[in-house]
Amino acid sequence: MSSIVVSELAYSPPGSDQLFFDVGFGVSPGEHAALVGANGVGKSTILRILTGELSQDDGEFTVNGTMLAMTQDVGMSRPNDTVRHMLLEVATPTLRVAGNALIAAELALANGTDDGMGYAVALSDWGDLGGYELETQWQAAAQRSVKTPITDFSTRLISELSGGERKRLVLDLLLTSGVDVLLLDEPDNYLDIPTRAWLEEQIKACRSTILMVSHDRTMLERVSTKIIAIEGSGCWIHGGSYVTYPEAREKRQALLGDDLKRWNDEERRLFHHMKIMKQRAAQNFKNATKANGAETRWEKFVAAGPPPPPAPDQQIYVRLRGADSARRVVKFDNLSMGNLFLPFSDEVHYGERVGLIGPNGTGKSHLLGALSGDKQPDHGTILFGPRTSVGVFTQINDRPDFIGRECIDIIRDRVVDEQKAMGALARYGLRNNSRQDFATLSGGQKARLEILCLELEGHNVLLLDEPTDNLDIESSEALEKALDGFEGTVIAVSHDRTFLAQFDRFIMITDDGEVYALPDFEIALAGLSAPDTLSTLRLAKPLTAS
């Protein structure tokens, strides 16, 4: 039977306080469960414990059946490796060992340190364990997932695939593997909206038992059959989809608060009753038995302990102030970049929220890079209006200026007073990370720190590249609320449908390089689902010559 059973799991990172304890849950055969919770609470750590990568401090777990797992950064950490290296990462342990042994034997044969015998043994082991059948699965998944054919997995570099292609290839392979249990850590990261829709359909159709971590609220609503909330150093279970989870959590918090209040009231009542009976016993020894009974009742009640309190909500306060600028913030004049998109012209005005959308690989991040000055257009110009101050949020939190520095030092570059700097970190839920090196932060914590820097720098034009990719749900909602009150202009690349729904209009780049202006989110979604119909969509305006 394909299932997951976790009981009283506890873990402390080396040299740090306990991350979580008393985590227990079950995922039944065929269920698609999602782990949710704040950044840094331990969701990915739980998956790493289940795969055996980390050892728990306490508790037990059982994974029944065959299992495959995908990390959130699969294919991203070593882009100069081959695609074969990447796909071996998500193979069964036995085939992973055999595949890596074959790669080592090939290298030894090529450099003359092997006479061919080692290679022959490695090749035989690979075939006997099912390596050739796995290669057939690789080829089928690549044909469905990668735009340019892969003829040799041992020579094609990971860097030659886009982030979305890498993720889709691995997901296609896993979701069609027929394995009993799948562990998926943020499978939606780097995927464009059409591919996220594909992923949702694949997960719904998959018969494997799935435990995943995701911050994509739309996907969670559509595919999860159980929510496992990691909070309060433990966890609780919502036996339904994410659609009903926020309401269930609100009710649970209220009940926990009521239960704790009732316990405190009862403890005070029993304590006062005991005190009164002891006073009466002091006046009349005949009351001693009643006083002892009252004391025993109070002691037993206290020894049993109070019910758990409501889990503290994350208090994330984003204050994006902005400032006035000219009415025309930026003008694109006959702009193009390489073979990514055709020359187009458009204007962005003060106060607009403009979403850059389209499939992966069409040049959205390149366009954002041209706006930030990191890239140069091949044709045409970008002209900013007067009084514009541009701030940039990077998709992978790539900030060389932050490397080797603690959070408090990064913020003190922008807020000299240490007390104010600590207050700013506290508003973003980073007070306890103030002396932590930037490189050791979780992806969500890095994202929050970068957004805090944008706030403190006081820009009136924000260029955001996938700002919610690594943010937990509460932080994404706080960012959305802050952007709603931001006095300035926002241009963002995003595949987060809940985030994009707040935007005013959209610029869409198609696979053919055509650029369209789309006036609202519903038309944008329709265009993404069926780009061939863009020319017939009501109000869709081509910005490039047909």
PDB file of N, CA, C and O in Angstrom, residues 22 60 75 84 86 97 148 152 187 218 220 271 283 299-300 304 322 337 416 434 440 465 481-482 528 535 542:
ATOM      1  N   ASP A  22       6.893  16.939  17.725  1.00  0.00           N
ATOM      2  CA  ASP A  22       5.546  16.375  17.791  1.00  0.00           C
ATOM      3  C   ASP A  22       4.774  16.563  16.488  1.00  0.00           C
ATOM      4  O   ASP A  22       3.582  16.855  16.485  1.00  0.00           O
ATOM      5  N   GLU A  60       9.178   8.818  14.532  1.00  0.00           N
ATOM      6  CA  GLU A  60       9.289   7.753  13.549  1.00  0.00           C
ATOM      7  C   GLU A  60       8.492   8.112  12.294  1.00  0.00           C
ATOM      8  O   GLU A  60       7.583   8.940  12.338  1.00  0.00           O
ATOM      9  N   GLY A  75      18.155  20.752 -10.855  1.00  0.00           N
ATOM     10  CA  GLY A  75      18.646  21.284 -12.115  1.00  0.00           C
ATOM     11  C   GLY A  75      19.131  22.716 -12.060  1.00  0.00           C
ATOM     12  O   GLY A  75      19.579  23.254 -13.082  1.00  0.00           O
ATOM     13  N   ARG A  84      21.690  14.229 -18.147  1.00  0.00           N
ATOM     14  CA  ARG A  84      21.713  12.900 -17.527  1.00  0.00           C
ATOM     15  C   ARG A  84      21.965  13.010 -16.021  1.00  0.00           C
ATOM     16  O   ARG A  84      21.330  12.310 -15.233  1.00  0.00           O
ATOM     17  N   MET A  86      21.118  15.468 -14.104  1.00  0.00           N
ATOM     18  CA  MET A  86      19.893  15.995 -13.492  1.00  0.00           C
ATOM     19  C   MET A  86      18.843  14.897 -13.340  1.00  0.00           C
ATOM     20  O   MET A  86      18.188  14.789 -12.287  1.00  0.00           O
ATOM     21  N   VAL A  97      22.894   5.230  -8.163  1.00  0.00           N
ATOM     22  CA  VAL A  97      24.257   4.760  -7.915  1.00  0.00           C
ATOM     23  C   VAL A  97      24.838   4.137  -9.181  1.00  0.00           C
ATOM     24  O   VAL A  97      25.990   4.413  -9.566  1.00  0.00           O
ATOM     25  N   THR A 148      13.592  21.866 -28.040  1.00  0.00           N
ATOM     26  CA  THR A 148      14.574  21.357 -28.996  1.00  0.00           C
ATOM     27  C   THR A 148      14.913  19.915 -28.634  1.00  0.00           C
ATOM     28  O   THR A 148      15.195  19.623 -27.468  1.00  0.00           O
ATOM     29  N   ASP A 152      21.215  13.254 -27.066  1.00  0.00           N
ATOM     30  CA  ASP A 152      22.168  12.569 -26.189  1.00  0.00           C
ATOM     31  C   ASP A 152      22.110  13.229 -24.807  1.00  0.00           C
ATOM     32  O   ASP A 152      22.572  14.358 -24.632  1.00  0.00           O
ATOM     33  N   PRO A 187       6.976  22.229  -6.712  1.00  0.00           N
ATOM     34  CA  PRO A 187       7.045  21.815  -8.116  1.00  0.00           C
ATOM     35  C   PRO A 187       6.671  22.916  -9.098  1.00  0.00           C
ATOM     36  O   PRO A 187       7.028  22.845 -10.276  1.00  0.00           O
ATOM     37  N   THR A 218      -3.530  29.062  -6.137  1.00  0.00           N
ATOM     38  CA  THR A 218      -4.453  28.523  -7.143  1.00  0.00           C
ATOM     39  C   THR A 218      -4.239  27.031  -7.324  1.00  0.00           C
ATOM     40  O   THR A 218      -5.201  26.251  -7.375  1.00  0.00           O
ATOM     41  N   LEU A 220      -2.885  24.899  -5.160  1.00  0.00           N
ATOM     42  CA  LEU A 220      -3.313  24.208  -3.944  1.00  0.00           C
ATOM     43  C   LEU A 220      -4.826  24.027  -3.916  1.00  0.00           C
ATOM     44  O   LEU A 220      -5.327  22.985  -3.482  1.00  0.00           O
ATOM     45  N   PHE A 271      -8.120  27.075  41.976  1.00  0.00           N
ATOM     46  CA  PHE A 271      -7.101  27.614  42.861  1.00  0.00           C
ATOM     47  C   PHE A 271      -7.731  28.434  43.992  1.00  0.00           C
ATOM     48  O   PHE A 271      -7.393  28.261  45.175  1.00  0.00           O
ATOM     49  N   GLN A 283      -9.250  27.528  60.342  1.00  0.00           N
ATOM     50  CA  GLN A 283     -10.164  27.970  61.382  1.00  0.00           C
ATOM     51  C   GLN A 283     -10.881  26.796  62.056  1.00  0.00           C
ATOM     52  O   GLN A 283     -11.261  26.870  63.228  1.00  0.00           O
ATOM     53  N   GLU A 299      -4.187  20.402  41.710  1.00  0.00           N
ATOM     54  CA  GLU A 299      -2.889  19.882  41.271  1.00  0.00           C
ATOM     55  C   GLU A 299      -3.030  18.965  40.061  1.00  0.00           C
ATOM     56  O   GLU A 299      -2.227  19.017  39.118  1.00  0.00           O
ATOM     57  N   LYS A 300      -4.070  18.093  40.076  1.00  0.00           N
ATOM     58  CA  LYS A 300      -4.286  17.197  38.934  1.00  0.00           C
ATOM     59  C   LYS A 300      -4.647  17.992  37.666  1.00  0.00           C
ATOM     60  O   LYS A 300      -4.205  17.664  36.566  1.00  0.00           O
ATOM     61  N   ALA A 304      -2.251  18.099  34.270  1.00  0.00           N
ATOM     62  CA  ALA A 304      -2.725  17.688  32.939  1.00  0.00           C
ATOM     63  C   ALA A 304      -2.338  18.709  31.876  1.00  0.00           C
ATOM     64  O   ALA A 304      -2.204  18.381  30.694  1.00  0.00           O
ATOM     65  N   GLY A 322       6.873  54.746  -2.041  1.00  0.00           N
ATOM     66  CA  GLY A 322       6.894  55.325  -3.376  1.00  0.00           C
ATOM     67  C   GLY A 322       6.932  56.831  -3.334  1.00  0.00           C
ATOM     68  O   GLY A 322       7.133  57.460  -2.304  1.00  0.00           O
ATOM     69  N   MET A 337      14.796  42.422 -28.553  1.00  0.00           N
ATOM     70  CA  MET A 337      15.999  41.827 -27.963  1.00  0.00           C
ATOM     71  C   MET A 337      16.275  40.489 -28.629  1.00  0.00           C
ATOM     72  O   MET A 337      15.538  39.514 -28.420  1.00  0.00           O
ATOM     73  N   VAL A 416      20.601  53.629   9.313  1.00  0.00           N
ATOM     74  CA  VAL A 416      21.826  53.672  10.110  1.00  0.00           C
ATOM     75  C   VAL A 416      21.574  53.266  11.555  1.00  0.00           C
ATOM     76  O   VAL A 416      22.341  52.531  12.166  1.00  0.00           O
ATOM     77  N   SER A 434      18.487  38.296  12.409  1.00  0.00           N
ATOM     78  CA  SER A 434      19.266  39.519  12.223  1.00  0.00           C
ATOM     79  C   SER A 434      20.765  39.250  12.129  1.00  0.00           C
ATOM     80  O   SER A 434      21.481  39.938  11.401  1.00  0.00           O
ATOM     81  N   THR A 440      22.656  31.734   4.252  1.00  0.00           N
ATOM     82  CA  THR A 440      22.038  30.633   5.002  1.00  0.00           C
ATOM     83  C   THR A 440      20.539  30.811   5.178  1.00  0.00           C
ATOM     84  O   THR A 440      19.881  29.948   5.762  1.00  0.00           O
ATOM     85  N   ASP A 465      10.720  40.519 -10.491  1.00  0.00           N
ATOM     86  CA  ASP A 465      10.845  39.287 -11.272  1.00  0.00           C
ATOM     87  C   ASP A 465      10.477  38.107 -10.379  1.00  0.00           C
ATOM     88  O   ASP A 465      11.242  37.705  -9.505  1.00  0.00           O
ATOM     89  N   LYS A 481      -0.971  43.367  -0.467  1.00  0.00           N
ATOM     90  CA  LYS A 481      -1.619  44.477   0.239  1.00  0.00           C
ATOM     91  C   LYS A 481      -0.766  45.737   0.151  1.00  0.00           C
ATOM     92  O   LYS A 481      -1.286  46.844  -0.050  1.00  0.00           O
ATOM     93  N   ALA A 482       0.561  45.574   0.292  1.00  0.00           N
ATOM     94  CA  ALA A 482       1.454  46.731   0.224  1.00  0.00           C
ATOM     95  C   ALA A 482       1.452  47.340  -1.178  1.00  0.00           C
ATOM     96  O   ALA A 482       1.428  48.563  -1.334  1.00  0.00           O
ATOM     97  N   LEU A 528      -3.260  33.236 -22.613  1.00  0.00           N
ATOM     98  CA  LEU A 528      -2.240  32.265 -22.237  1.00  0.00           C
ATOM     99  C   LEU A 528      -2.690  30.843 -22.551  1.00  0.00           C
ATOM    100  O   LEU A 528      -1.891  29.998 -22.952  1.00  0.00           O
ATOM    101  N   SER A 535      -5.550  37.266 -31.601  1.00  0.00           N
ATOM    102  CA  SER A 535      -5.958  38.251 -32.596  1.00  0.00           C
ATOM    103  C   SER A 535      -7.467  38.437 -32.628  1.00  0.00           C
ATOM    104  O   SER A 535      -7.960  39.465 -33.077  1.00  0.00           O
ATOM    105  N   PRO A 542      -2.464  44.272 -30.526  1.00  0.00           N
ATOM    106  CA  PRO A 542      -1.096  43.901 -30.895  1.00  0.00           C
ATOM    107  C   PRO A 542      -0.174  45.117 -30.829  1.00  0.00           C
ATOM    108  O   PRO A 542      -0.513  46.192 -31.318  1.00  0.00           O
TER     109      PRO A 542
END
